Tab-separated table of C-alpha atoms in Angstrom:
chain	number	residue	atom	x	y	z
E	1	UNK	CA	5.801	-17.479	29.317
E	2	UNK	CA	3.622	-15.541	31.372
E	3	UNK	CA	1.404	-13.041	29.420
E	4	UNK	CA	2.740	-9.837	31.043
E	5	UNK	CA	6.249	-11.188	30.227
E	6	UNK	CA	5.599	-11.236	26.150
E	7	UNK	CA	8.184	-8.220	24.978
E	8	UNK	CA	8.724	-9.453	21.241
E	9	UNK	CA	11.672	-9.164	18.878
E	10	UNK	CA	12.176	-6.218	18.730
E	11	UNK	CA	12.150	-5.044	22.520
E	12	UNK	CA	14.714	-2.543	22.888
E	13	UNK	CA	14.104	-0.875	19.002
E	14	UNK	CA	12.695	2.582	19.230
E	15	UNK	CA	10.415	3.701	16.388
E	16	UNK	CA	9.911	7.564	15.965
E	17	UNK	CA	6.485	7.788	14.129
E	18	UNK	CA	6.384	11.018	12.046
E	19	UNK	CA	3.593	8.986	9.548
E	20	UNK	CA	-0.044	9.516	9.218
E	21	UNK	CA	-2.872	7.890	7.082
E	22	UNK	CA	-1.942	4.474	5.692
E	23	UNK	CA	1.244	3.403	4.440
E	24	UNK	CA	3.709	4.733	7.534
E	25	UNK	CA	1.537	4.267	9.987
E	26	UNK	CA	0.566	0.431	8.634
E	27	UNK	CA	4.329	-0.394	8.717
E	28	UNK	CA	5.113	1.183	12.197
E	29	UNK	CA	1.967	-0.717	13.590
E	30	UNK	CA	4.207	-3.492	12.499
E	31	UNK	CA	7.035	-3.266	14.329
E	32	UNK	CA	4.865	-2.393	17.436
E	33	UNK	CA	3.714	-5.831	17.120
E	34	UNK	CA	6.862	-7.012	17.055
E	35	UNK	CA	7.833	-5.436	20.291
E	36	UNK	CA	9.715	-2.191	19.541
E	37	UNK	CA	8.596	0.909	21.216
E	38	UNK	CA	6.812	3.157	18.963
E	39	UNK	CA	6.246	6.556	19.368
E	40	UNK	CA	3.711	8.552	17.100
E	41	UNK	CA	4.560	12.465	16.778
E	42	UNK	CA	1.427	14.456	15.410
E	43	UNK	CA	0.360	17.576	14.817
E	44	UNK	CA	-1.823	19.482	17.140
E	45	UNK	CA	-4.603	18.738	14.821
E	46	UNK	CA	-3.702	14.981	14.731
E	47	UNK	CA	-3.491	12.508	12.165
E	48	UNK	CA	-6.046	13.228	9.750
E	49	UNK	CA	-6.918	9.666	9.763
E	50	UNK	CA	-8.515	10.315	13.329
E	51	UNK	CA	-11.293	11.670	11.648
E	52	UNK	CA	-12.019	9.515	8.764
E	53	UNK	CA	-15.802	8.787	8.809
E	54	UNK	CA	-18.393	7.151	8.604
E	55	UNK	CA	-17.507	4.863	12.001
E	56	UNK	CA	-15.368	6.322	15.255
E	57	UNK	CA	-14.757	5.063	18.717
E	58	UNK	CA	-13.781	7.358	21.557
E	59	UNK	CA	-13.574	10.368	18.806
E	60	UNK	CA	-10.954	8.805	17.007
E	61	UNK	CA	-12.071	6.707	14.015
E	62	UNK	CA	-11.676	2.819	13.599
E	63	UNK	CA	-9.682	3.746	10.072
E	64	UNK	CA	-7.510	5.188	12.317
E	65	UNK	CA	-7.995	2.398	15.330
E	66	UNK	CA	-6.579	-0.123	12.620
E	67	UNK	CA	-3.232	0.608	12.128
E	68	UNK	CA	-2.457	2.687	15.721
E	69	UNK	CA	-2.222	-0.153	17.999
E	70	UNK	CA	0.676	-0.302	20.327
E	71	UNK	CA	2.004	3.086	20.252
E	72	UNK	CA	2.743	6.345	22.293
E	73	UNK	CA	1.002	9.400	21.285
E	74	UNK	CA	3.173	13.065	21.269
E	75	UNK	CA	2.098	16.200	20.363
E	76	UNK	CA	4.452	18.612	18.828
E	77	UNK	CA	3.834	21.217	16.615
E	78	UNK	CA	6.838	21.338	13.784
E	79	UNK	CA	5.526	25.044	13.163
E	80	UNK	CA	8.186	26.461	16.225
E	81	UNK	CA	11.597	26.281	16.922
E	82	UNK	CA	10.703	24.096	20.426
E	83	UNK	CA	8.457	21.530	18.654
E	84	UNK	CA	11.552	21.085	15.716
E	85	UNK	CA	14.081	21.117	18.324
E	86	UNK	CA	12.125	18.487	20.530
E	87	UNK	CA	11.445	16.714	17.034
E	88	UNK	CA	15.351	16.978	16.442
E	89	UNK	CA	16.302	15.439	20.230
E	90	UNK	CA	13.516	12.443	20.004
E	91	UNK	CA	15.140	10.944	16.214
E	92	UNK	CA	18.822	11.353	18.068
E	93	UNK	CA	17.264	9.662	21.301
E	94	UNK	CA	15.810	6.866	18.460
E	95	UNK	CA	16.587	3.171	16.755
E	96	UNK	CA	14.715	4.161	13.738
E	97	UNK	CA	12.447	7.160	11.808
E	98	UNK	CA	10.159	6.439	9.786
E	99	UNK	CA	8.376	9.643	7.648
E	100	UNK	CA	5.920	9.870	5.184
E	101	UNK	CA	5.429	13.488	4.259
E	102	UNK	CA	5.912	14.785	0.418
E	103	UNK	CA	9.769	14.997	-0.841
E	104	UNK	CA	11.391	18.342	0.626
E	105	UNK	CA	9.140	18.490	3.581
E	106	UNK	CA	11.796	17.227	6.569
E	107	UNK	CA	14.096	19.710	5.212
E	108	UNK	CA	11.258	22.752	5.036
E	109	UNK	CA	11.184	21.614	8.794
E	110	UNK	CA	14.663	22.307	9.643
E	111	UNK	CA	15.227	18.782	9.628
E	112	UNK	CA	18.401	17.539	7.626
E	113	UNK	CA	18.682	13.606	7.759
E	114	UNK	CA	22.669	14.169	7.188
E	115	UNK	CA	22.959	15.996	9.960
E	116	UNK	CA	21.105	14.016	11.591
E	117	UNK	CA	23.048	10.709	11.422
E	118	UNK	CA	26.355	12.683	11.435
E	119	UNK	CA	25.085	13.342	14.942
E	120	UNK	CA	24.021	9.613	15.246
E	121	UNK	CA	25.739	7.670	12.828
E	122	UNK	CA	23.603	4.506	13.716
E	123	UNK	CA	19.983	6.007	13.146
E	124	UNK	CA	17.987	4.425	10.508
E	125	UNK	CA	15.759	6.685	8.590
E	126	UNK	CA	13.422	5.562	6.348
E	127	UNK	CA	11.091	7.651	4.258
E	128	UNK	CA	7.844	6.292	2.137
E	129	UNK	CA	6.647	8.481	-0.465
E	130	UNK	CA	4.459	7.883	-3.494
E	131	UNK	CA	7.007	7.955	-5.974
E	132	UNK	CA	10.599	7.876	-3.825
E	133	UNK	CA	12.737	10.894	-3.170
E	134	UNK	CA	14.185	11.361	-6.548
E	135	UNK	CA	13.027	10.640	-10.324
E	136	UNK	CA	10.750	12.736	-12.539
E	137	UNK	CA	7.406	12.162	-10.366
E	138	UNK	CA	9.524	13.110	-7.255
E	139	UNK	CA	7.098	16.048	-6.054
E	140	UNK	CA	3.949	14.692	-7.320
E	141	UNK	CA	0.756	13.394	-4.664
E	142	UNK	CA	0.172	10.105	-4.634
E	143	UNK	CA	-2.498	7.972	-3.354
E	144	UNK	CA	-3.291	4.483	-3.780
E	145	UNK	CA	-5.187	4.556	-6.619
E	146	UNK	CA	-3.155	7.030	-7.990
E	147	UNK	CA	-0.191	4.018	-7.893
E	148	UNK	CA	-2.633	1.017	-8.719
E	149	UNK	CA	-3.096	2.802	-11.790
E	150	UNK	CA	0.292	4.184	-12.821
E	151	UNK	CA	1.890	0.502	-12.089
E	152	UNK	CA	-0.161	-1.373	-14.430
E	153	UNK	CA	-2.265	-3.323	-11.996
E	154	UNK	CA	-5.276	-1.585	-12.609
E	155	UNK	CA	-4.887	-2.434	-16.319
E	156	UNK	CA	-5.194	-6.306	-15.551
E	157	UNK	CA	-7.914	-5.932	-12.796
E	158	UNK	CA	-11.849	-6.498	-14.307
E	159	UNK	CA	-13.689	-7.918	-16.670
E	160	UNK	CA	-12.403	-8.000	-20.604
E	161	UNK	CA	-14.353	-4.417	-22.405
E	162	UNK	CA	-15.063	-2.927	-18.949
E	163	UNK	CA	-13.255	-0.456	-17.327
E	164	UNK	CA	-10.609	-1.074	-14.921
E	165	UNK	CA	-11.219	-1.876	-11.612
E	166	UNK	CA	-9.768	-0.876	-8.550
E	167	UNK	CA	-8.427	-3.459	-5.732
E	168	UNK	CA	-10.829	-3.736	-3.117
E	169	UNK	CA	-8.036	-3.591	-0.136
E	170	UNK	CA	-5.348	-0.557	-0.490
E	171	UNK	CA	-2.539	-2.611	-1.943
E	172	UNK	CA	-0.184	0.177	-3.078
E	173	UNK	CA	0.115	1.778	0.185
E	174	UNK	CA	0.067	-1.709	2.251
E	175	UNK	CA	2.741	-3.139	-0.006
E	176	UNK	CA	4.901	0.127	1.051
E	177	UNK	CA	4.827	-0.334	4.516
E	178	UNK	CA	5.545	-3.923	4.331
E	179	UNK	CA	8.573	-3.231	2.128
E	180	UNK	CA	9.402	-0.274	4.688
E	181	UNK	CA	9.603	-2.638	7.563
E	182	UNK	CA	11.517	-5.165	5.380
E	183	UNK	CA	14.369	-2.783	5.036
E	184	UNK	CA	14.207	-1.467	8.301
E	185	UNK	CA	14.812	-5.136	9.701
E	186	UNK	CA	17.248	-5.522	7.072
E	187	UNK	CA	19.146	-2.270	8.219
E	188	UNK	CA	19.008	-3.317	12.238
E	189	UNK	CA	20.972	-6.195	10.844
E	190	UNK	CA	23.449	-4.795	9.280
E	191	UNK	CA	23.968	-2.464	12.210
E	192	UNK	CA	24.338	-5.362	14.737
E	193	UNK	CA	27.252	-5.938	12.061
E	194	UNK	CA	28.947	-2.895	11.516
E	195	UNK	CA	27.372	-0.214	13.356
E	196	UNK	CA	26.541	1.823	10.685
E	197	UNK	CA	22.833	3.327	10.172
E	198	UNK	CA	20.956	3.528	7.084
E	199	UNK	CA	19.165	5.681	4.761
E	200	UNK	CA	15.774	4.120	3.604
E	201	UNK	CA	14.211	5.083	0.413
E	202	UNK	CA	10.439	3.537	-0.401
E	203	UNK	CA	8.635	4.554	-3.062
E	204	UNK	CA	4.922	2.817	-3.411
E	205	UNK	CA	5.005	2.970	-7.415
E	206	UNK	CA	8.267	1.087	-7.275
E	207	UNK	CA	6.963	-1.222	-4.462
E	208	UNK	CA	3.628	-1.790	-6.541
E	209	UNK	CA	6.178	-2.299	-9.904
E	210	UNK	CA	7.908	-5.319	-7.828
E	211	UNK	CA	4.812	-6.878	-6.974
E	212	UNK	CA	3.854	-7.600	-11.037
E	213	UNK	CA	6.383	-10.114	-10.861
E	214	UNK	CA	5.672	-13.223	-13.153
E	215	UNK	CA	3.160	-10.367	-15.199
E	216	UNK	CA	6.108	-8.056	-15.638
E	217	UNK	CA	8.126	-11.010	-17.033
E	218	UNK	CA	5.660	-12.021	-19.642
E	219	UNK	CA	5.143	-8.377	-20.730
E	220	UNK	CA	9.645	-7.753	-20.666
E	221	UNK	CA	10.660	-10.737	-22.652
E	222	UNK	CA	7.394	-11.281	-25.123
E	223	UNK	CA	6.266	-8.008	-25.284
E	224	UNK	CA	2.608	-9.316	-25.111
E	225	UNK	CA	0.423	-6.789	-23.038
E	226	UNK	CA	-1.613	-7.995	-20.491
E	227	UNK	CA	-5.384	-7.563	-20.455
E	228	UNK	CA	-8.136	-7.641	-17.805
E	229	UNK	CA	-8.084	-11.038	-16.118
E	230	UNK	CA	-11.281	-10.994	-14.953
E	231	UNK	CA	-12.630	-14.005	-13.129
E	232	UNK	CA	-9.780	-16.000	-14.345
E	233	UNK	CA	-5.817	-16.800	-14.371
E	234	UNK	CA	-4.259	-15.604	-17.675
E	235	UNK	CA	-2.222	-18.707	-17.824
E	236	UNK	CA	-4.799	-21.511	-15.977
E	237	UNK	CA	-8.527	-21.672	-17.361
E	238	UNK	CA	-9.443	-23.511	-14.389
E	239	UNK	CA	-8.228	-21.303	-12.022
E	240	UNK	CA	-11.212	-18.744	-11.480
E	241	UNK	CA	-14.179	-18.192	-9.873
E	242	UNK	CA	-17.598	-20.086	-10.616
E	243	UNK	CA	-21.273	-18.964	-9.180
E	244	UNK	CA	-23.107	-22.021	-7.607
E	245	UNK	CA	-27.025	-22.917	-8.045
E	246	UNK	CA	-27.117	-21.210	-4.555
E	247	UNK	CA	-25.856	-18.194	-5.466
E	248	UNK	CA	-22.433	-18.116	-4.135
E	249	UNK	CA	-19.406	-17.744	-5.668
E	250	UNK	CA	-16.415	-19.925	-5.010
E	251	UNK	CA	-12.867	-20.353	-6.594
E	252	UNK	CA	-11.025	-23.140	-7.759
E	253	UNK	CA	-7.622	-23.804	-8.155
E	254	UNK	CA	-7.248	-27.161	-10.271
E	255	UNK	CA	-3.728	-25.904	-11.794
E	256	UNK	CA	-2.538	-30.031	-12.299
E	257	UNK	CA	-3.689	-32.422	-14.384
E	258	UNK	CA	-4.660	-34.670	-11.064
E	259	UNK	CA	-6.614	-31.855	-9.996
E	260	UNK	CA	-7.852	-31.116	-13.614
E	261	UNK	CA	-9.143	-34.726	-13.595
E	262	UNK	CA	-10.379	-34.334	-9.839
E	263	UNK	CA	-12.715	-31.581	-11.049
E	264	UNK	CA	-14.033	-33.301	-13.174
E	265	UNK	CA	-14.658	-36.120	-11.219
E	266	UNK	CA	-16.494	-33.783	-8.972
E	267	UNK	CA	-18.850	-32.190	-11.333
E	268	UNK	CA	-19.428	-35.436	-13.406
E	269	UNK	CA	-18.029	-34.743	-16.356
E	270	UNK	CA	-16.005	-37.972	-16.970
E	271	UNK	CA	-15.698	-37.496	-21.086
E	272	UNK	CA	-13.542	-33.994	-20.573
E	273	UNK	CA	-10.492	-34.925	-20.124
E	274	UNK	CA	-10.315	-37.175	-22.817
E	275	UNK	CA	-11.900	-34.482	-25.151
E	276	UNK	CA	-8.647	-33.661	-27.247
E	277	UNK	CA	-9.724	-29.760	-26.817
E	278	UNK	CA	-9.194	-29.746	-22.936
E	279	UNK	CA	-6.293	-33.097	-23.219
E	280	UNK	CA	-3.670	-30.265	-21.116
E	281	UNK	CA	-3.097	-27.255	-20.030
E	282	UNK	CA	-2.084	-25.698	-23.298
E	283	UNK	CA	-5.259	-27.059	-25.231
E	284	UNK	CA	-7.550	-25.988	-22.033
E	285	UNK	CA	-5.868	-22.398	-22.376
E	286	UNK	CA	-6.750	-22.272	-26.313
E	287	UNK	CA	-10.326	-23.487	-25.526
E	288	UNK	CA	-11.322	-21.953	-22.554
E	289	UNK	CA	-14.406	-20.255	-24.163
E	290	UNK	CA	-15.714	-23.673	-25.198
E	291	UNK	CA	-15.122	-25.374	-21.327
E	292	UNK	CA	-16.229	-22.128	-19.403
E	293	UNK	CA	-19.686	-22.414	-20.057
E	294	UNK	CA	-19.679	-26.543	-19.642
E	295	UNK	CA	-17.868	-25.882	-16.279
E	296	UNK	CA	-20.510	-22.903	-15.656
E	297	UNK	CA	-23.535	-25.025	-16.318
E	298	UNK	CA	-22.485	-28.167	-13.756
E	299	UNK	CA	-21.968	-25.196	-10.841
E	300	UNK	CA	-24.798	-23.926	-11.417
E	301	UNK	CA	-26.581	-27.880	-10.522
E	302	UNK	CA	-24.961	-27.377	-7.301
E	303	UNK	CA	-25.313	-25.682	-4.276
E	304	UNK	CA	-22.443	-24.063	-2.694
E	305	UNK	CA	-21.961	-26.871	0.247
E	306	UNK	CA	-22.551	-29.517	-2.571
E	307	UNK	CA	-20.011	-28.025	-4.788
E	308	UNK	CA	-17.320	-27.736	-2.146
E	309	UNK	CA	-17.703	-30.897	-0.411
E	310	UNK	CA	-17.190	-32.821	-3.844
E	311	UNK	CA	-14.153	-30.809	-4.748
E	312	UNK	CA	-12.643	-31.181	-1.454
E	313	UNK	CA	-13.554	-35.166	-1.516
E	314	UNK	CA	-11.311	-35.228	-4.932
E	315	UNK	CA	-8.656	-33.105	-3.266
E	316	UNK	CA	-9.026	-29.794	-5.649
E	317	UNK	CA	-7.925	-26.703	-3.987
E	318	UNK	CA	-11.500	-24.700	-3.541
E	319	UNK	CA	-12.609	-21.557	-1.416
E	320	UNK	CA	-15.803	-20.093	-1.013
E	321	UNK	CA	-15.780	-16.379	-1.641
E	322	UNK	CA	-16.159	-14.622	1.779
E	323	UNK	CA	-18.164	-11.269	2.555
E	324	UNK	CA	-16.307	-9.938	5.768
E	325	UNK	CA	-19.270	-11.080	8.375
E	326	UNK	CA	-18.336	-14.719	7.273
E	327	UNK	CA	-14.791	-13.867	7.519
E	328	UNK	CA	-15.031	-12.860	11.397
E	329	UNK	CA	-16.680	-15.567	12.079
E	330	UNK	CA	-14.319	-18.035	9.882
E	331	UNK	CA	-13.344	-20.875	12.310
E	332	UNK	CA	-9.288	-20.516	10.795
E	333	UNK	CA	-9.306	-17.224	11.124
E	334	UNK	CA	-10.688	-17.306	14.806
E	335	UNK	CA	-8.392	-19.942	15.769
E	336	UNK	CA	-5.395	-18.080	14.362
E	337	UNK	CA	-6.498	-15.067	16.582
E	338	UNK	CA	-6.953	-12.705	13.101
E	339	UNK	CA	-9.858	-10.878	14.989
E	340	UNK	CA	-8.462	-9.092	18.114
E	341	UNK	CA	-10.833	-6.957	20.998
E	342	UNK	CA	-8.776	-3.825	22.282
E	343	UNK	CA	-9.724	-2.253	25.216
E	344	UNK	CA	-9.150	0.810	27.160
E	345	UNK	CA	-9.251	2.094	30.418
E	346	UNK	CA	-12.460	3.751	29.852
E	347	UNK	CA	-13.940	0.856	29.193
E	348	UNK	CA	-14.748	1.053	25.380
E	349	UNK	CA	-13.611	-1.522	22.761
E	350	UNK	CA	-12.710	-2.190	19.523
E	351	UNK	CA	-12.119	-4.575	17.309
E	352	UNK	CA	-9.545	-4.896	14.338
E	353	UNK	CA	-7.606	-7.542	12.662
E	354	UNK	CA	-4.692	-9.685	14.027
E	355	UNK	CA	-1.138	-9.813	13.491
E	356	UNK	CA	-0.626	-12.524	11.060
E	357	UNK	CA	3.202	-12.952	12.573
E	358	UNK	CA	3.143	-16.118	14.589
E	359	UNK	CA	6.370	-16.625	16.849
E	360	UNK	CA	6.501	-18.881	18.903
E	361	UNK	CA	9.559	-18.335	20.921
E	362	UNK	CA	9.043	-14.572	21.219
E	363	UNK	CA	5.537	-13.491	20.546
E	364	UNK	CA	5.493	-9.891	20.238
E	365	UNK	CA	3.248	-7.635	23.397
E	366	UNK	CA	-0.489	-8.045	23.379
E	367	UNK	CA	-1.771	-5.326	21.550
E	368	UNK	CA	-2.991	-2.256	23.421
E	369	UNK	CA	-5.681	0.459	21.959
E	370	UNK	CA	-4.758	3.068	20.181
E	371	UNK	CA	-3.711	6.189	22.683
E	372	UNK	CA	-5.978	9.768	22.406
E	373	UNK	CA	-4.287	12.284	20.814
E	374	UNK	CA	-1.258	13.758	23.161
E	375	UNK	CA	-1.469	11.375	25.738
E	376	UNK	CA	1.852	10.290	26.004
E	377	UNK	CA	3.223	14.234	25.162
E	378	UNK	CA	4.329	14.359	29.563
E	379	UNK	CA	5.159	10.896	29.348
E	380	UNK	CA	7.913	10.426	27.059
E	381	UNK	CA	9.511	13.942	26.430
E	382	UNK	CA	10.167	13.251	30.405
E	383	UNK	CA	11.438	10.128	29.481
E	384	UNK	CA	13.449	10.395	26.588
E	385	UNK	CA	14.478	14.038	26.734
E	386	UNK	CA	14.854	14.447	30.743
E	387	UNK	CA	12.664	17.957	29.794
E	388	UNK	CA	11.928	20.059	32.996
E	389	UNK	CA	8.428	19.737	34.067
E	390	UNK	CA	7.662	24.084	32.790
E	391	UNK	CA	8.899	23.086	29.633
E	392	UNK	CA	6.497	19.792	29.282
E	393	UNK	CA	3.506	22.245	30.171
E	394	UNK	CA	3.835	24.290	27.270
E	395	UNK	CA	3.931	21.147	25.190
E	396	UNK	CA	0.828	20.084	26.570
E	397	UNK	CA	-1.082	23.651	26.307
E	398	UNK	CA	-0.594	23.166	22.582
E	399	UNK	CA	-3.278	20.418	21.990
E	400	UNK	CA	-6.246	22.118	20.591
E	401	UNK	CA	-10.001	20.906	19.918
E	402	UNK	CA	-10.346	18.235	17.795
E	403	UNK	CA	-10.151	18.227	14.071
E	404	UNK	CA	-13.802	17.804	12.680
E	405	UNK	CA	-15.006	14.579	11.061
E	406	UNK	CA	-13.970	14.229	7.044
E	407	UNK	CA	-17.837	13.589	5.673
E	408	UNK	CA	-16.390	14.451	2.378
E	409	UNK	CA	-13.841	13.530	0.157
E	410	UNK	CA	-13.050	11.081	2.338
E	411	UNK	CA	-9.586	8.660	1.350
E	412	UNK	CA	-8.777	5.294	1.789
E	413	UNK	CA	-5.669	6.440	0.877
């Protein structure tokens, strides 16, 4: 397969974009990889996400260069009947919409998703909100950490008589767009079966909910309350993190008694696991303040190449803990392509993190860099709509200077 020829999946699928910042915009980016044609509506401002500082390429910002790959850009301003009607054409001329304004907003626009697919009873419309489109939080804002916190995760994240701690990556709204593609993908299927569209409902508390699985159980059928977990598996003592003599911090996984006994092995500690306090799992688990510290001492004997070679030599699942310069460079993640260069026509470049999908019978399009704001606008409403050419110039007269940079108050969100 020649690379020009690589179309993906999803060729065919048209995604109307009406998302900005993380979550909708993260799960369209998504199906661009997987070959459907997205097409990004924003405001005449843009997506506020262009002008996320500190860092920017090109104007645009590489918060917003990270999840924009692979689309079309269109400018239409929702504010007049021309932009809403163009708006209303483009979702009847699509596969799938995907929104992520507030509850109420679509309809403020003029937009009614019922009319919609009694237009076009095989569009797909899928909407990600913070809290879903009905329920008592309906019309509250929602951010990540807003959700992190609400769904108990921040509750188990830290150390024991500290204060919670935030993930370090933007799980709540990542988690949403992966759960908005999944039912997209699960609603093209049932179309190729009857036809029939869908109505897509994604809310990130309910997404972040799912996602404390075995925790959830534990708390459901014992009623035991999980606390901060700290460095450490609630259920495994000897799956945690342990600082070497170097001063590096690895994890280890020894969650079998062959790897209980490997670890040992590896830090020389033959007597533990005959010690009747560490005999199993259970004992280890009601103990595990009495074989931290002996675990803690032999790390700290070792160097962080000395620790890992031993535990890998007794086959115990180990990792060291990466800062994100060793994780570019990580020869896995280099040979799995994670670390892609985008370029653009201007010349500049940029580079973001890969699509972890690996198909080999259909790999989706090589990505392409994120388009300027309007670029497309000519492009596809000539396409898709057949617009006369006067009509397209007005469009294009509506894209304004660009929004200033956000140097405060700025959201990963």
């Amino acid at each position: 397969m020649t690379e020009n020829a690589r179309t993906g999946p999803l060729q065919g699928i048209r995604v109307l974009d009406l998302t900005q910042f993380l979550s909708g915009p993260y799960a369209t980016q998504i199906l661009a990889d997987l070959g459907a044609e997205v097409i990004k509506v924003e405001s005449p401002q843009g997506d506020l996400s262009r002008s996320v500082a500190p860092h920017f390429v090109e104007g645009d910002s590489l918060y917003y260069h990270s999840i924009n790959r692979s689309k079309q850009c269109v400018v239409l301003d929702l504010k007049t009947d021309k932009g809403r009607e163009a708006l209303r054409r483009m979702a009847c001329a699509s596969d799938i919409v995907i929104e992520n304004f507030r509850p109420g907003v679509i309809r403020r626009l003029g937009l009614s998703v019922e009319d919609l697919r009694a237009e076009v009873p095989s569009l797909i419309w899928c909407s990600i909100s913070g809290f879903g489109q009905d329920g008592p939080y309906r019309n509250k804002p929602a951010y990540d950490m807003i959700v992190q916190a609400l769904s108990g995760g921040m509750s188990m994240t830290g150390e024991a008589g500290r204060p919670p701690v935030r993930a370090g990556i933007p799980i709540g709204d990542l988690s949403a767009g992966m759960y908005a593609v999944i039912a997209c993908l699960a609603a093209i299927n049932r179309r190729h079966l009857n036809g029939d569209g869908e109505v897509i409902d994604i809310s990130m508390l309910d997404c972040q909910a799912a996602m404390l699985c075995y925790q959830g159980a534990y708390y459901l059928n014992s009623g035991m309350i999980p606390g901060r977990q700290g460095r450490a598996h609630d259920s495994i003592p000897t799956y945690r993190s342990f600082t070497t003599g170097s001063g590096e911090d690895i994890v280890v996984t020894a969650n079998t008694e062959r790897m209980w006994k490997g670890l040992c092995v590896a830090l020389q500690l033959n007597e533990l696991p005959n010690d009747p306090r560490f005999i199993d799992n259970g004992a280890r688990l009601k103990n595990k303040e009495a074989l931290w510290p002996i675990l803690e001492a032999a790390f700290a004997n070792l160097d962080v190449d000395e620790a890992v070679g031993r535990l890998e030599a007794q086959e115990v699942p180990v990792g060291v803990v990466n800062t994100l310069d060793r994780v570019a460079s990580d020869p896995q993640i280099t040979y799995r392509n994670m670390v892609l260069t985008m370029e653009n026509d201007s010349g500049s470049s940029v580079r973001v993190m890969g699509d972890p999908i690996k198909l080999k019978s259909c790999p989706g399009p090589l990505p392409s860099f994120p388009r300027p704001l309007g670029e497309d606008t000519a492009t596809v409403l000539r396409r898709v709509l057949n617009m006369p050419e006067d009509e397209i110039a007005e469009f294009q007269a509506a894209v304004p200077g660009r929004r200033r940079a956000m140097t405060e108050g700025v959201s990963n969100e």
